Coordinates of C-alpha atoms in Angstrom, one line a residue:
X1 CA -21.7 2.3 -26.8
X2 CA -17.9 2.0 -26.4
X3 CA -16.1 1.0 -29.6
X4 CA -13.4 -1.7 -29.7
X5 CA -9.9 -0.5 -29.7
X6 CA -8.3 -0.2 -33.2
X7 CA -4.7 -1.1 -33.9
X8 CA -3.7 2.5 -34.0
X9 CA -5.1 2.9 -30.5
X10 CA -3.0 0.1 -29.1
X11 CA 0.0 1.5 -30.9
X12 CA -0.6 4.8 -29.2
X13 CA -1.0 3.1 -25.8
X14 CA 2.3 1.4 -26.4
X15 CA 3.9 4.8 -27.2
X16 CA 2.4 6.1 -24.0
X17 CA 3.9 3.3 -22.0
X18 CA 7.3 4.0 -23.5
X19 CA 6.9 7.6 -22.7
X20 CA 6.2 6.8 -19.1
X21 CA 9.9 5.9 -18.8
X22 CA 10.5 9.6 -18.7
X23 CA 8.4 9.8 -15.6
X24 CA 10.1 6.9 -13.7
X25 CA 11.2 9.1 -10.7
X26 CA 7.7 10.4 -10.3
X27 CA 5.8 7.1 -10.9
X28 CA 6.1 5.1 -7.7
X29 CA 7.0 1.7 -9.0
X30 CA 9.2 -1.3 -8.4
X31 CA 9.6 -3.5 -11.4
X32 CA 12.4 -5.9 -10.6
X33 CA 12.1 -9.2 -12.4
X34 CA 12.5 -12.6 -10.8
X35 CA 16.1 -13.3 -9.5
X36 CA 17.7 -15.3 -6.7
X37 CA 17.1 -13.9 -3.2
X38 CA 19.7 -11.4 -2.0
X39 CA 21.5 -11.8 1.3
X40 CA 19.4 -9.9 3.7
X41 CA 21.1 -6.7 5.1
X42 CA 21.1 -6.6 8.9
X43 CA 19.0 -3.7 10.3
X44 CA 21.1 -0.9 11.8
X45 CA 21.1 -1.7 15.5
X46 CA 22.2 1.7 16.8
X47 CA 20.1 4.0 14.6
X48 CA 17.1 5.3 16.4
X49 CA 13.8 4.3 14.8
X50 CA 11.6 7.1 13.7
X51 CA 8.0 7.2 12.4
X52 CA 6.6 9.6 9.8
X53 CA 3.6 11.6 10.9
X54 CA 1.7 11.4 7.7
X55 CA 1.0 7.7 7.9
X56 CA -0.5 7.7 11.4
X57 CA -2.6 10.8 10.5
X58 CA -3.8 8.9 7.5
X59 CA -4.7 5.9 9.6
X60 CA -6.6 7.9 12.1
X61 CA -8.4 9.9 9.4
X62 CA -9.4 6.6 7.6
X63 CA -11.0 5.4 10.9
X64 CA -13.2 8.4 10.9
X65 CA -14.3 7.9 7.3
X66 CA -14.8 4.1 7.9
X67 CA -15.9 3.8 11.5
X68 CA -16.0 0.0 11.5
X69 CA -14.7 -3.0 9.7
X70 CA -11.3 -3.7 8.0
X71 CA -9.0 -1.0 6.7
X72 CA -6.2 -1.1 4.1
X73 CA -4.2 2.0 3.2
X74 CA -1.2 2.7 0.9
X75 CA 0.5 5.6 2.6
X76 CA 3.8 5.6 0.6
X77 CA 2.0 5.7 -2.7
X78 CA -0.6 8.2 -1.6
X79 CA 2.1 10.6 -0.4
X80 CA 3.9 10.3 -3.7
X81 CA 0.6 10.9 -5.6
X82 CA -0.2 14.0 -3.5
X83 CA 3.4 15.3 -4.2
X84 CA 2.7 14.8 -7.9
X85 CA -0.6 16.7 -7.6
X86 CA 1.2 19.4 -5.6
X87 CA 3.6 20.0 -8.5
X88 CA 0.7 20.9 -10.8
X89 CA -1.5 23.0 -8.5
X90 CA -1.9 26.8 -8.0
X91 CA -0.5 28.5 -4.9
X92 CA -3.6 28.2 -2.7
X93 CA -3.9 24.4 -3.3
X94 CA -0.2 23.9 -2.9
X95 CA -0.2 25.6 0.5
X96 CA -3.0 23.2 1.7
X97 CA -1.1 20.2 0.4
X98 CA 2.1 21.4 2.1
X99 CA 0.3 21.6 5.4
X100 CA -0.4 17.9 5.2
X101 CA 3.2 17.2 6.0
X102 CA 3.8 14.9 3.0
X103 CA 6.9 12.7 3.1
X104 CA 9.5 13.6 0.5
X105 CA 11.4 10.3 0.5
X106 CA 10.0 6.9 -0.6
X107 CA 10.0 3.5 0.8
X108 CA 12.3 0.9 -0.7
X109 CA 13.2 -2.7 0.2
X110 CA 14.3 -6.0 -1.2
X111 CA 10.6 -7.2 -1.3
X112 CA 8.8 -7.6 -4.6
X113 CA 6.3 -4.8 -4.0
X114 CA 5.1 -3.1 -7.1
X115 CA 3.4 0.2 -6.8
X116 CA 2.4 3.2 -8.9
X117 CA 1.1 6.7 -8.5
X118 CA -0.2 8.1 -11.8
X119 CA -2.0 11.3 -13.0
X120 CA -4.2 10.7 -16.0
X121 CA -5.2 14.1 -17.5
X122 CA -7.2 15.1 -20.5
X123 CA -4.4 17.4 -21.8
X124 CA -2.4 17.2 -25.0
X125 CA 0.7 15.1 -24.8
X126 CA 4.0 16.8 -24.3
X127 CA 7.5 15.6 -23.2
X128 CA 7.4 18.2 -20.4
X129 CA 4.1 16.9 -18.8
X130 CA 5.2 13.3 -19.4
X131 CA 8.4 14.0 -17.5
X132 CA 6.3 15.3 -14.6
X133 CA 4.4 12.0 -14.4
X134 CA 1.2 13.3 -16.2
X135 CA -0.2 10.8 -18.7
X136 CA -2.2 12.3 -21.6
X137 CA -5.6 10.5 -21.6
X138 CA -8.4 11.3 -24.0
X139 CA -11.4 11.0 -21.6
X140 CA -13.7 13.3 -23.6
X141 CA -12.5 12.4 -27.1
X142 CA -12.1 8.6 -26.9
X143 CA -13.4 7.1 -23.7
X144 CA -12.6 3.5 -24.7
X145 CA -9.0 4.4 -25.3
X146 CA -8.9 6.4 -22.0
X147 CA -10.1 3.3 -20.0
X148 CA -7.5 1.1 -21.7
X149 CA -4.8 3.6 -21.0
X150 CA -5.5 3.8 -17.3
X151 CA -6.0 0.1 -16.8
X152 CA -3.1 -1.1 -19.0
X153 CA -0.7 1.5 -17.6
X154 CA -1.4 0.6 -14.0
X155 CA -1.2 -3.2 -14.6
X156 CA 2.1 -2.7 -16.5
X157 CA 3.6 -0.9 -13.5
X158 CA 2.2 -3.4 -11.0
X159 CA 0.8 -6.8 -12.0
X160 CA -2.2 -8.2 -14.0
X161 CA -3.5 -9.4 -10.6
X162 CA -4.5 -5.7 -10.0
X163 CA -7.5 -6.0 -12.3
X164 CA -9.3 -3.0 -13.8
X165 CA -9.0 0.4 -12.0
X166 CA -11.8 2.0 -14.0
X167 CA -14.7 1.1 -16.3
X168 CA -17.1 3.1 -18.4
X169 CA -19.1 3.9 -15.3
X170 CA -16.2 5.9 -13.9
X171 CA -15.8 8.6 -16.6
X172 CA -18.1 11.1 -18.3
X173 CA -17.7 13.8 -20.9
X174 CA -16.6 16.2 -18.1
X175 CA -13.8 14.0 -16.7
X176 CA -10.6 16.0 -16.6
X177 CA -8.1 14.3 -14.3
X178 CA -8.1 11.0 -12.5
X179 CA -5.4 10.5 -9.9
X180 CA -4.6 6.9 -9.0
X181 CA -2.5 4.7 -6.8
X182 CA -2.0 1.0 -7.2
X183 CA 0.0 -1.7 -5.4
X184 CA 0.4 -5.5 -5.8
X185 CA 2.4 -7.9 -3.7
X186 CA 2.5 -11.6 -3.3
X187 CA 4.6 -12.1 -0.1
X188 CA 7.6 -14.4 -0.4
X189 CA 8.7 -15.3 3.1
X190 CA 12.4 -15.5 4.1
X191 CA 11.5 -18.6 6.1
X192 CA 9.1 -20.8 4.1
X193 CA 5.5 -21.0 5.4
X194 CA 4.4 -24.6 4.7
X195 CA 0.8 -25.2 3.7
X196 CA 1.0 -28.6 5.5
X197 CA 1.3 -26.7 8.8
X198 CA -1.8 -24.5 8.2
X199 CA -4.9 -25.4 10.3
X200 CA -8.5 -24.2 10.6
X201 CA -9.4 -22.4 13.8
X202 CA -11.8 -19.7 15.1
X203 CA -11.2 -16.0 14.7
X204 CA -12.9 -13.7 17.2
X205 CA -14.3 -10.8 15.0
X206 CA -14.9 -7.4 16.5
X207 CA -18.6 -7.6 15.4
X208 CA -19.1 -10.6 17.7
X209 CA -19.1 -13.4 15.1
X210 CA -16.6 -16.2 15.2
X211 CA -15.8 -17.6 11.7
X212 CA -13.7 -20.7 11.1
X213 CA -10.7 -19.6 9.0
X214 CA -7.3 -21.0 8.0
X215 CA -4.3 -20.0 10.1
X216 CA -0.7 -20.2 8.7
X217 CA 2.3 -21.0 10.9
X218 CA 5.0 -18.5 10.1
X219 CA 8.4 -17.8 11.7
X220 CA 8.5 -14.6 13.7
X221 CA 12.0 -13.2 13.3
X222 CA 11.3 -11.0 16.4
X223 CA 8.7 -11.0 19.1
X224 CA 8.0 -8.5 21.8
X225 CA 5.3 -7.4 24.2
X226 CA 4.6 -4.4 26.4
X227 CA 5.6 -4.8 30.0
X228 CA 2.0 -3.8 30.9
X229 CA 0.6 -6.3 28.5
X230 CA -1.0 -3.6 26.4
X231 CA 0.2 -5.1 23.1
X232 CA 2.0 -8.0 21.6
X233 CA 4.0 -7.7 18.4
X234 CA 5.9 -9.8 15.9
X235 CA 7.6 -9.3 12.6
X236 CA 7.8 -11.8 9.7
X237 CA 10.6 -11.2 7.2
X238 CA 10.0 -11.2 3.5
X239 CA 12.5 -12.0 0.8
X240 CA 12.5 -10.8 -2.8
X241 CA 14.5 -9.9 -6.0
X242 CA 18.1 -9.1 -5.7
X243 CA 18.9 -5.5 -5.1
X244 CA 21.8 -3.5 -3.8
X245 CA 23.5 -4.5 -0.6
X246 CA 22.3 -1.2 1.0
X247 CA 18.6 -2.0 0.4
X248 CA 16.9 -3.1 3.6
X249 CA 14.8 -6.3 3.9
X250 CA 11.0 -5.9 4.2
X251 CA 8.9 -7.1 7.1
X252 CA 5.3 -7.8 7.9
X253 CA 4.8 -6.2 11.3
X254 CA 1.9 -7.4 13.4
X255 CA 0.6 -5.6 16.5
X256 CA -2.2 -7.3 18.5
X257 CA -3.6 -5.1 21.2
X258 CA -4.7 -6.5 24.5
X259 CA -8.3 -5.4 24.0
X260 CA -10.6 -7.2 21.6
X261 CA -10.9 -4.3 19.2
X262 CA -7.8 -2.9 17.5
X263 CA -9.5 0.4 16.6
X264 CA -9.1 2.2 20.0
X265 CA -5.4 1.2 20.0
X266 CA -4.9 2.5 16.5
X267 CA -6.8 5.7 17.3
X268 CA -4.3 6.4 20.1
X269 CA -1.2 5.2 18.3
X270 CA 1.4 7.9 18.3
X271 CA 4.7 8.3 16.3
X272 CA 6.6 7.7 19.5
X273 CA 4.7 4.6 20.5
X274 CA 5.0 3.0 17.0
X275 CA 8.7 3.7 17.0
X276 CA 9.0 2.2 20.5
X277 CA 7.2 -1.0 19.4
X278 CA 9.5 -1.4 16.4
X279 CA 12.5 -0.7 18.6
X280 CA 11.4 -3.3 21.1
X281 CA 11.0 -5.8 18.2
X282 CA 14.4 -5.0 16.8
X283 CA 16.1 -5.4 20.1
X284 CA 14.3 -8.6 21.0
X285 CA 16.1 -11.9 20.7
X286 CA 12.9 -13.9 21.1
X287 CA 11.8 -15.7 18.0
X288 CA 9.2 -18.4 17.4
X289 CA 6.0 -19.3 15.5
X290 CA 3.2 -16.9 14.8
X291 CA -0.2 -18.2 13.9
X292 CA -1.6 -15.7 11.4
X293 CA -4.7 -15.8 9.2
X294 CA -4.2 -16.6 5.6
X295 CA -5.1 -13.3 4.0
X296 CA -5.7 -11.9 0.5
X297 CA -6.7 -8.2 0.0
X298 CA -8.2 -7.0 -3.2
X299 CA -11.5 -5.9 -4.7
X300 CA -12.9 -2.8 -6.4
X301 CA -11.1 0.5 -6.6
X302 CA -11.5 2.7 -3.5
X303 CA -12.7 6.3 -3.7
X304 CA -10.2 8.4 -1.7
X305 CA -12.1 11.7 -1.9
X306 CA -13.7 11.3 1.5
X307 CA -10.3 10.4 3.0
X308 CA -8.6 13.5 1.5
X309 CA -11.5 15.7 2.7
X310 CA -10.9 14.3 6.2
X311 CA -7.2 15.2 5.8
X312 CA -8.2 18.8 5.2
X313 CA -7.7 19.0 1.4
X314 CA -10.8 21.1 0.7
X315 CA -9.4 23.4 -2.0
X316 CA -8.0 20.5 -4.0
X317 CA -11.4 18.8 -4.0
X318 CA -13.7 21.8 -4.5
X319 CA -11.8 24.2 -6.8
X320 CA -13.0 24.3 -10.4
X321 CA -9.5 24.8 -11.6
X322 CA -6.8 23.7 -9.1
X323 CA -4.2 22.7 -11.6
X324 CA -2.8 26.1 -12.7
X325 CA 0.6 24.7 -13.5
X326 CA -0.8 22.0 -15.8
X327 CA -3.4 23.8 -17.9
X328 CA -5.0 27.1 -18.5
X329 CA -8.3 25.4 -19.3
X330 CA -11.1 26.1 -16.9
X331 CA -13.0 24.5 -15.4
X332 CA -10.6 21.7 -15.0
X333 CA -11.4 20.0 -11.7
X334 CA -10.1 16.9 -10.1
X335 CA -12.5 14.2 -11.2
X336 CA -11.5 11.3 -9.0
X337 CA -8.8 9.9 -6.7
X338 CA -8.8 6.1 -6.8
X339 CA -6.8 3.4 -5.0
X340 CA -6.6 -0.3 -5.9
X341 CA -4.5 -3.1 -4.6
X342 CA -4.0 -6.9 -4.6
X343 CA -1.9 -8.2 -1.7
X344 CA -1.5 -11.9 -0.9
X345 CA -0.2 -13.0 2.5
X346 CA -0.4 -16.8 1.9
X347 CA 1.8 -19.9 2.3
X348 CA 5.0 -20.1 0.3
X349 CA 4.4 -21.0 -3.3
X350 CA 7.3 -23.4 -3.2
X351 CA 7.4 -25.5 -0.1
X352 CA 10.6 -27.2 0.8
X353 CA 10.6 -30.9 1.7
X354 CA 12.9 -30.4 4.6
X355 CA 11.0 -30.2 7.9
X356 CA 11.3 -26.9 9.7
X357 CA 12.8 -26.7 13.2
X358 CA 10.1 -26.7 15.8
X359 CA 9.8 -23.4 17.5
X360 CA 7.4 -22.3 20.3
X361 CA 4.3 -20.4 19.4
X362 CA 4.8 -16.8 20.6
X363 CA 1.7 -15.2 19.1
X364 CA -1.7 -16.3 17.8
X365 CA -3.5 -13.7 15.8
X366 CA -7.0 -14.9 16.6
X367 CA -8.6 -11.5 17.3
X368 CA -8.4 -8.0 15.6
X369 CA -4.9 -6.7 14.9
X370 CA -2.9 -4.0 13.1
X371 CA -0.4 -4.8 10.3
X372 CA 2.3 -2.8 8.5
X373 CA 4.3 -3.8 5.4
X374 CA 7.6 -2.1 5.6
X375 CA 11.3 -2.5 6.7
X376 CA 11.3 -2.8 10.5
X377 CA 13.6 0.2 11.0
X378 CA 12.4 2.4 8.2
X379 CA 11.6 6.1 8.8
X380 CA 9.5 6.2 5.6
X381 CA 5.8 5.6 5.1
X382 CA 4.8 1.9 4.9
X383 CA 4.0 0.4 1.6
X384 CA 0.7 -0.8 3.0
X385 CA -0.9 -0.9 6.4
X386 CA -4.3 -1.9 7.9
X387 CA -6.6 -3.1 10.5
X388 CA -8.1 -6.6 10.4
X389 CA -11.3 -6.6 12.5
X390 CA -13.6 -9.0 10.8
X391 CA -12.9 -12.1 8.7

């Protein structure tokens, strides 16, 4: 039976949290507090839009692991986590991670997106390992404290809405290292989304069912469609805490394929095509209303081991001692790779009393679609992306 935490345990956790400041460049997190919205920086109109390969490889690997239903991925945080792991691995594992083509620059925007990529390892604390983003966690010696360390650290770097990443069922006496990514975001829209405009309507699920759900009416900053009618796309701009003038605004990018299922479209989506869709959006002067389902994504932590295996990371997952730069202890295998998120795409929390200007409806997301949370013109991996198939 797990023992309740003593005062000295909580003090040590507090010390750990302070020590995490040393690892700020390695722990992927955005911790800006509430402040007035910044003036949104215009997107660079003449800079060609590029798409990173890792994100689309990840999307297509995830569809093989989960062949039906909804998907949600955190490519920016996962890339950062794998880079952290890479810094601790032996040469054989490092070569395999290098072959994955991991991004080396991270996403940033004015939106209040809070994310973390943390390595919790059962190794003695040292300033050197802390500076490398490794958090000393006593899985074998004090399981209760280890659980609190993981959960409290990730909530501190994201939000309490994240919930618990692990419980006592997730660790054993053999647990060595748990790699984690976490993200929380409650979208604040640049143009308020009024709850009084939301209406119930049918959504045509990929599985053939047709549930009645709530659709929000949001302003699409840009709308575009393929000349052939293969896809329709829109972006909804977010606002957030004040940051530097050079920080780009963030967008929710929606792509609705012509066909009922979004999966065949996502399976064939290339870097060039995603870049072309975003370019078409940026260059479009068409705006209007987009009817989009009210969405909230959360739930239990996801096990990413099958996804990493699909990405070709066999040695990282099967080696009994892959972390030669972290410890000489053997065996010292990777125990788990976990992801958890809480994302709210709902009506504005503070509705204005002023009636919004009526705009034509340019897109109704009443059937499966893809979505990406990122600045419209960014070359970096999205904060989050997914496929909505069934509601």
